[in-house]
């Protein structure tokens, strides 16, 4: 049986425990994206050695390749990936959004992406799309999403929803939200048919940037017997608007359930979310940064290594060519204990794949250290002071 309990609260920020068949997740926690059953550039042993508590994989991608039945025949995702700790699978809802509209960043900024859109249509029944692998036609329904996630075997799973884009009307947002609520009911009914107690289901809050719709969505989620709740949908076009929407939404949600914030991974955003009572976060940000040659660093290192107000340094920069120091001198990750900025700079320039493995390792360790520091700060009622070490 999967359980959640809050062990310490300071303001709205809180420390909690999510007990799963594959171990306990101590919250606030960060969930790393192993989208296609792999975290790009590193294996699960290295990920675990970085003190990672939980990772997630994607229903949409795994249904297309290798297929949920194949994963089930091979013992489920945990055995398939050689990952013994907790896992989450998302529902495929975000992929419905990106298939039809592009990424969130593209959509908000109005960037034209010529990548072929494979979404055919969204109906009450589900989403019809073509496989980006072989062009085959698929229908993803709420029931199908749950069936796939149950076969994959993650500890925490999510209802199917439509993630509405920012540049749509209120009318579309309202109609979509209510359809997502109906999909959530169908997801829950399907989940309960084969509920073995080894998985727990999260509902998703929609409503876009509209407070009355967010209230309606929160009231719906609160009225349903979900284990946890995830804040989804468009969070606006700026950090300020995102913070306002998250603050408003968390104030309307049940407090006895774990609350997840979908797709958010910036350091400043995490602190803000924690202060509002968010328990878990997920984002490709730390690992994607690494694949662009950028390493996450704390404030004291950031100020001396970069003239820009960013949370990372770009190791491709020429200034690191003869730099014999590790990415961070006080970091105990494998990369920092064994390699210099100069070496990683060389690997990047030489286009050696090892560079991405080393930086990804550091960024994962960095994020886990951040979350550990946040948990200790909540315990000691020093969260505002701890924030200064990271932002």
Coordinates of C-alpha atoms in Angstrom, one line a residue:
X1 CA 0.0 0.0 0.0
X2 CA 1.4 3.4 -1.0
X3 CA 1.1 6.1 1.7
X4 CA 2.0 9.7 2.2
X5 CA 2.6 11.6 5.4
X6 CA 3.9 15.0 6.4
X7 CA 6.6 14.9 9.0
X8 CA 7.4 18.6 9.4
X9 CA 5.8 21.8 8.3
X10 CA 7.3 25.4 8.3
X11 CA 4.8 27.9 7.0
X12 CA 3.4 26.1 3.9
X13 CA 6.8 24.4 3.2
X14 CA 6.8 20.8 4.4
X15 CA 8.9 17.7 4.6
X16 CA 7.1 14.5 3.8
X17 CA 7.4 10.8 3.0
X18 CA 5.9 8.9 0.1
X19 CA 6.1 5.2 1.0
X20 CA 6.1 2.9 -2.2
X21 CA 6.9 -0.8 -2.9
X22 CA 10.3 0.3 -4.2
X23 CA 11.3 2.5 -1.2
X24 CA 10.5 5.8 0.5
X25 CA 10.7 9.2 -1.3
X26 CA 11.6 12.0 1.1
X27 CA 10.0 15.2 0.0
X28 CA 10.5 17.9 -1.3
X29 CA 12.1 15.8 -4.1
X30 CA 13.1 16.2 -7.7
X31 CA 12.1 13.6 -10.3
X32 CA 14.5 13.1 -13.2
X33 CA 13.2 12.3 -16.7
X34 CA 14.1 8.9 -18.1
X35 CA 11.6 9.5 -21.0
X36 CA 12.3 6.5 -23.1
X37 CA 13.4 4.3 -20.1
X38 CA 16.8 6.0 -20.0
X39 CA 18.3 9.1 -18.6
X40 CA 20.2 10.4 -21.6
X41 CA 24.0 9.9 -21.3
X42 CA 24.1 8.0 -17.9
X43 CA 23.1 4.6 -16.7
X44 CA 21.0 3.8 -13.7
X45 CA 23.9 2.9 -11.5
X46 CA 25.4 6.3 -11.9
X47 CA 22.0 7.9 -11.4
X48 CA 21.5 6.0 -8.2
X49 CA 25.0 6.9 -6.9
X50 CA 24.0 10.5 -7.3
X51 CA 21.5 10.0 -4.4
X52 CA 18.5 10.0 -6.8
X53 CA 15.3 9.0 -5.2
X54 CA 12.9 8.7 -8.1
X55 CA 12.8 8.9 -11.9
X56 CA 10.0 9.0 -14.4
X57 CA 9.3 7.5 -17.8
X58 CA 6.8 8.4 -20.5
X59 CA 3.7 6.4 -21.4
X60 CA 3.4 7.9 -24.9
X61 CA 7.0 7.1 -26.0
X62 CA 7.1 3.6 -24.4
X63 CA 3.8 2.5 -26.0
X64 CA 5.3 3.2 -29.4
X65 CA 8.7 1.7 -28.6
X66 CA 9.3 -1.0 -27.4
X67 CA 5.6 -1.3 -26.5
X68 CA 4.0 -1.9 -23.0
X69 CA 3.5 -5.6 -23.6
X70 CA 7.2 -6.1 -24.4
X71 CA 8.2 -4.2 -21.2
X72 CA 5.7 -6.3 -19.2
X73 CA 7.0 -9.5 -20.6
X74 CA 10.5 -8.4 -19.5
X75 CA 9.4 -7.9 -15.9
X76 CA 8.2 -4.3 -16.0
X77 CA 10.1 -1.0 -16.1
X78 CA 12.1 -1.5 -13.0
X79 CA 13.6 -4.7 -14.1
X80 CA 13.9 -3.6 -17.7
X81 CA 15.9 -0.5 -16.7
X82 CA 17.7 -2.1 -13.7
X83 CA 16.2 0.5 -11.4
X84 CA 15.3 -0.6 -7.9
X85 CA 13.9 2.7 -6.6
X86 CA 10.6 4.4 -7.0
X87 CA 9.3 5.4 -10.5
X88 CA 6.6 7.6 -11.9
X89 CA 5.1 7.4 -15.4
X90 CA 3.2 10.3 -16.9
X91 CA 0.1 9.7 -18.9
X92 CA 1.0 11.0 -22.4
X93 CA -1.1 14.2 -21.9
X94 CA 1.8 16.5 -22.4
X95 CA 2.8 14.7 -25.6
X96 CA -0.8 15.4 -26.9
X97 CA 0.0 19.1 -26.3
X98 CA 3.5 19.0 -28.0
X99 CA 2.3 16.9 -30.9
X100 CA -0.3 19.6 -31.7
X101 CA 1.3 22.8 -30.6
X102 CA 5.1 22.3 -30.1
X103 CA 7.0 22.8 -26.8
X104 CA 5.8 25.1 -24.1
X105 CA 8.7 27.5 -24.8
X106 CA 8.0 27.6 -28.5
X107 CA 4.3 28.1 -28.0
X108 CA 4.7 31.0 -25.5
X109 CA 7.4 32.7 -27.5
X110 CA 5.6 32.2 -30.8
X111 CA 8.5 30.3 -32.3
X112 CA 7.7 28.5 -35.6
X113 CA 8.9 24.9 -35.5
X114 CA 8.8 23.1 -38.8
X115 CA 8.8 19.7 -37.1
X116 CA 5.9 17.7 -38.5
X117 CA 3.0 17.7 -36.2
X118 CA 1.7 14.1 -35.7
X119 CA -1.5 14.8 -33.8
X120 CA -4.6 14.1 -36.0
X121 CA -7.4 15.1 -33.6
X122 CA -8.6 15.2 -30.0
X123 CA -12.1 13.9 -29.3
X124 CA -14.1 13.0 -26.2
X125 CA -12.8 9.4 -26.8
X126 CA -9.1 10.4 -26.7
X127 CA -6.2 11.6 -28.9
X128 CA -5.6 10.2 -32.4
X129 CA -2.1 10.6 -33.7
X130 CA 0.5 9.0 -36.0
X131 CA 3.7 7.4 -34.6
X132 CA 6.8 9.5 -35.2
X133 CA 8.6 6.2 -35.6
X134 CA 6.7 4.4 -38.4
X135 CA 3.7 6.6 -39.2
X136 CA 1.2 4.1 -37.7
X137 CA -2.1 5.5 -36.5
X138 CA -2.9 5.3 -32.7
X139 CA -5.7 6.2 -30.4
X140 CA -4.7 7.0 -26.8
X141 CA -7.7 7.0 -24.5
X142 CA -7.8 7.5 -20.7
X143 CA -8.4 3.8 -20.3
X144 CA -5.6 2.9 -22.6
X145 CA -3.2 5.2 -20.8
X146 CA -4.0 3.6 -17.5
X147 CA -3.7 0.1 -19.0
X148 CA -0.2 0.9 -20.4
X149 CA 0.9 2.4 -17.1
X150 CA -0.2 -0.6 -15.1
X151 CA 1.7 -2.9 -17.5
X152 CA 4.8 -0.7 -17.2
X153 CA 4.6 -1.0 -13.4
X154 CA 5.7 2.4 -12.1
X155 CA 4.8 3.1 -8.4
X156 CA 3.1 6.5 -9.2
X157 CA 0.9 6.9 -12.3
X158 CA -1.1 9.8 -13.7
X159 CA -4.5 10.3 -15.3
X160 CA -4.7 11.3 -19.0
X161 CA -5.4 15.0 -19.6
X162 CA -5.1 17.5 -22.4
X163 CA -2.5 20.1 -21.6
X164 CA -3.9 23.3 -23.0
X165 CA -1.6 25.8 -24.7
X166 CA -1.3 29.4 -23.6
X167 CA -2.5 31.1 -26.7
X168 CA -6.0 29.7 -26.7
X169 CA -9.3 31.2 -25.7
X170 CA -10.9 31.0 -22.3
X171 CA -13.7 29.0 -24.0
X172 CA -11.3 26.4 -25.3
X173 CA -9.5 26.2 -21.9
X174 CA -12.8 25.7 -20.1
X175 CA -14.1 23.1 -22.6
X176 CA -10.8 21.2 -22.5
X177 CA -10.6 21.3 -18.7
X178 CA -14.0 19.7 -18.3
X179 CA -13.1 17.1 -20.9
X180 CA -9.9 16.4 -18.9
X181 CA -12.1 16.0 -15.8
X182 CA -14.3 13.4 -17.6
X183 CA -11.1 11.7 -18.7
X184 CA -9.8 11.7 -15.1
X185 CA -13.0 9.9 -14.0
X186 CA -12.6 7.3 -16.7
X187 CA -8.9 7.0 -15.7
X188 CA -9.9 6.4 -12.1
X189 CA -12.5 3.8 -13.0
X190 CA -10.0 1.9 -15.2
X191 CA -7.3 2.1 -12.5
X192 CA -9.7 0.7 -9.8
X193 CA -10.5 -2.4 -12.0
X194 CA -7.0 -3.8 -11.5
X195 CA -5.7 -1.9 -8.5
X196 CA -3.3 -4.2 -6.7
X197 CA -2.2 -1.6 -4.1
X198 CA 1.2 -1.4 -5.7
X199 CA 0.5 1.7 -7.7
X200 CA -1.1 5.1 -6.8
X201 CA -2.9 7.5 -9.1
X202 CA -2.5 11.2 -9.4
X203 CA -5.1 13.6 -10.7
X204 CA -4.2 16.7 -12.7
X205 CA -5.3 20.3 -12.1
X206 CA -6.1 22.3 -15.2
X207 CA -7.7 25.7 -15.9
X208 CA -5.0 27.6 -17.6
X209 CA -4.5 31.2 -16.3
X210 CA -8.1 31.6 -15.2
X211 CA -8.7 31.6 -11.4
X212 CA -12.3 30.5 -11.5
X213 CA -11.4 27.5 -13.7
X214 CA -8.5 26.6 -11.4
X215 CA -11.0 26.7 -8.5
X216 CA -13.3 24.4 -10.4
X217 CA -10.5 22.0 -11.3
X218 CA -9.2 22.0 -7.7
X219 CA -12.7 21.3 -6.3
X220 CA -13.0 18.4 -8.8
X221 CA -9.7 16.9 -7.9
X222 CA -10.4 17.3 -4.1
X223 CA -13.7 15.4 -4.6
X224 CA -12.1 12.4 -6.2
X225 CA -10.2 9.6 -4.4
X226 CA -6.8 10.3 -6.0
X227 CA -3.7 9.6 -4.0
X228 CA -1.9 12.7 -5.2
X229 CA -2.4 15.8 -7.3
X230 CA -0.3 17.4 -10.0
X231 CA -0.6 21.0 -11.1
X232 CA -0.6 21.1 -14.9
X233 CA -1.8 23.1 -17.8
X234 CA -0.6 26.5 -19.0
X235 CA 1.0 28.4 -16.1
X236 CA 1.2 31.7 -18.0
X237 CA 3.8 33.5 -20.1
X238 CA 6.2 34.8 -17.4
X239 CA 7.7 33.6 -14.1
X240 CA 5.5 36.1 -12.2
X241 CA 2.3 34.8 -13.7
X242 CA 3.4 31.2 -13.1
X243 CA 4.1 32.0 -9.4
X244 CA 0.7 33.6 -9.0
X245 CA -1.1 30.7 -10.6
X246 CA 0.8 28.1 -8.6
X247 CA 0.2 30.1 -5.3
X248 CA -3.5 30.4 -6.1
X249 CA -3.8 26.7 -7.1
X250 CA -2.0 25.3 -4.1
X251 CA -4.2 27.3 -1.7
X252 CA -7.3 25.5 -3.0
X253 CA -5.9 21.9 -2.9
X254 CA -6.3 19.2 -0.3
X255 CA -3.3 19.4 2.1
X256 CA -3.3 15.7 3.0
X257 CA -2.1 14.6 -0.5
X258 CA 1.3 14.9 -2.1
X259 CA 1.3 17.8 -4.6
X260 CA 3.5 17.6 -7.8
X261 CA 4.4 20.5 -10.1
X262 CA 4.7 19.3 -13.6
X263 CA 7.6 20.4 -15.8
X264 CA 9.3 22.9 -13.5
X265 CA 13.0 22.6 -12.7
X266 CA 14.7 26.0 -12.3
X267 CA 16.4 26.5 -8.9
X268 CA 14.5 29.7 -8.1
X269 CA 11.2 28.1 -9.2
X270 CA 11.8 25.1 -6.9
X271 CA 12.4 27.3 -3.9
X272 CA 9.2 29.3 -4.7
X273 CA 7.2 26.0 -5.2
X274 CA 8.5 24.6 -1.9
X275 CA 7.5 27.7 -0.1
X276 CA 4.0 27.1 -1.4
X277 CA 3.8 23.5 -0.3
X278 CA 4.9 21.7 -3.5
X279 CA 6.3 18.2 -2.6
X280 CA 7.8 17.0 -5.9
X281 CA 9.0 18.5 -9.2
X282 CA 10.0 17.1 -12.6
X283 CA 11.7 18.6 -15.5
X284 CA 14.2 17.8 -18.3
X285 CA 16.1 21.0 -17.4
X286 CA 19.1 19.6 -15.5
X287 CA 19.9 16.9 -18.0
X288 CA 19.1 19.0 -21.1
X289 CA 21.4 21.7 -19.9
X290 CA 24.2 19.1 -19.6
X291 CA 23.7 18.1 -23.3
X292 CA 24.3 21.7 -24.2
X293 CA 27.6 21.8 -22.2
X294 CA 26.2 23.7 -19.2
X295 CA 26.8 22.8 -15.6
X296 CA 24.6 23.9 -12.6
X297 CA 26.6 25.8 -9.9
X298 CA 25.7 27.5 -6.6
X299 CA 25.7 31.2 -6.2
X300 CA 29.3 31.5 -4.8
X301 CA 30.7 29.7 -7.9
X302 CA 28.3 31.3 -10.3
X303 CA 29.3 34.8 -9.5
X304 CA 33.0 34.1 -10.1
X305 CA 32.6 32.1 -13.3
X306 CA 29.9 33.9 -15.2
X307 CA 29.0 37.5 -15.9
X308 CA 25.4 36.6 -16.5
X309 CA 22.7 36.0 -13.9
X310 CA 22.2 32.3 -14.8
X311 CA 22.1 29.2 -12.7
X312 CA 24.7 27.5 -14.8
X313 CA 28.1 27.9 -16.5
X314 CA 28.8 27.0 -20.1
X315 CA 31.9 24.8 -20.1
X316 CA 32.3 25.4 -23.9
X317 CA 33.6 28.9 -23.1
X318 CA 37.2 29.5 -23.9
X319 CA 37.9 30.7 -20.3
X320 CA 37.8 27.1 -19.1
X321 CA 40.5 25.8 -21.6
X322 CA 43.3 25.8 -18.9
X323 CA 41.1 25.7 -15.8
X324 CA 42.2 22.8 -13.6
X325 CA 39.5 23.1 -11.0
X326 CA 36.5 20.8 -10.9
X327 CA 33.1 22.2 -11.8
X328 CA 32.5 23.0 -8.1
X329 CA 35.3 22.5 -5.5
X330 CA 32.8 21.5 -2.8
X331 CA 30.9 19.0 -4.9
X332 CA 31.4 15.3 -4.2
X333 CA 29.9 13.9 -7.4
X334 CA 32.0 11.5 -9.5
X335 CA 32.7 14.2 -12.1
X336 CA 34.0 16.8 -9.6
X337 CA 36.1 14.3 -7.7
X338 CA 37.9 13.1 -10.8
X339 CA 37.8 15.7 -13.6
X340 CA 38.6 19.3 -14.3
X341 CA 36.7 22.0 -16.2
X342 CA 39.6 22.0 -18.7
X343 CA 39.1 18.3 -19.4
X344 CA 35.4 18.7 -19.9
X345 CA 35.9 21.8 -22.1
X346 CA 38.3 19.7 -24.2
X347 CA 35.7 16.8 -24.5
X348 CA 33.0 19.3 -25.6
X349 CA 35.3 20.8 -28.2
X350 CA 36.3 17.4 -29.4
X351 CA 32.6 16.3 -29.5
X352 CA 33.3 13.4 -27.2
X353 CA 30.2 11.8 -25.8
X354 CA 31.9 11.4 -22.4
X355 CA 31.4 15.1 -21.9
X356 CA 27.6 14.8 -21.7
X357 CA 27.9 11.9 -19.3
X358 CA 30.2 13.8 -16.9
X359 CA 28.1 17.0 -16.9
X360 CA 24.8 15.1 -16.6
X361 CA 26.2 13.3 -13.6
X362 CA 27.2 16.6 -12.0
X363 CA 23.8 18.2 -12.7
X364 CA 21.9 15.2 -11.2
X365 CA 24.0 15.3 -8.1
X366 CA 23.6 19.0 -7.9
X367 CA 19.8 18.8 -8.0
X368 CA 19.7 16.1 -5.3
X369 CA 22.0 18.1 -3.1
X370 CA 19.7 21.1 -3.6
X371 CA 16.7 19.1 -2.5
X372 CA 18.5 17.6 0.5
X373 CA 19.5 21.1 1.6
X374 CA 16.0 22.3 1.3
X375 CA 14.7 19.4 3.4
X376 CA 17.3 20.2 6.1
X377 CA 16.4 23.9 6.0
X378 CA 12.7 23.2 6.5
X379 CA 13.6 20.9 9.4
X380 CA 15.6 23.7 10.9
X381 CA 13.2 26.6 10.0
X382 CA 16.0 28.2 7.9
X383 CA 14.6 28.0 4.4
X384 CA 14.9 31.7 3.6
X385 CA 18.6 31.7 4.7
X386 CA 19.3 28.5 2.7
X387 CA 17.8 30.1 -0.4
X388 CA 20.7 32.7 -0.5
X389 CA 23.2 29.8 -1.0
X390 CA 21.5 28.8 -4.2
X391 CA 19.9 31.9 -5.8

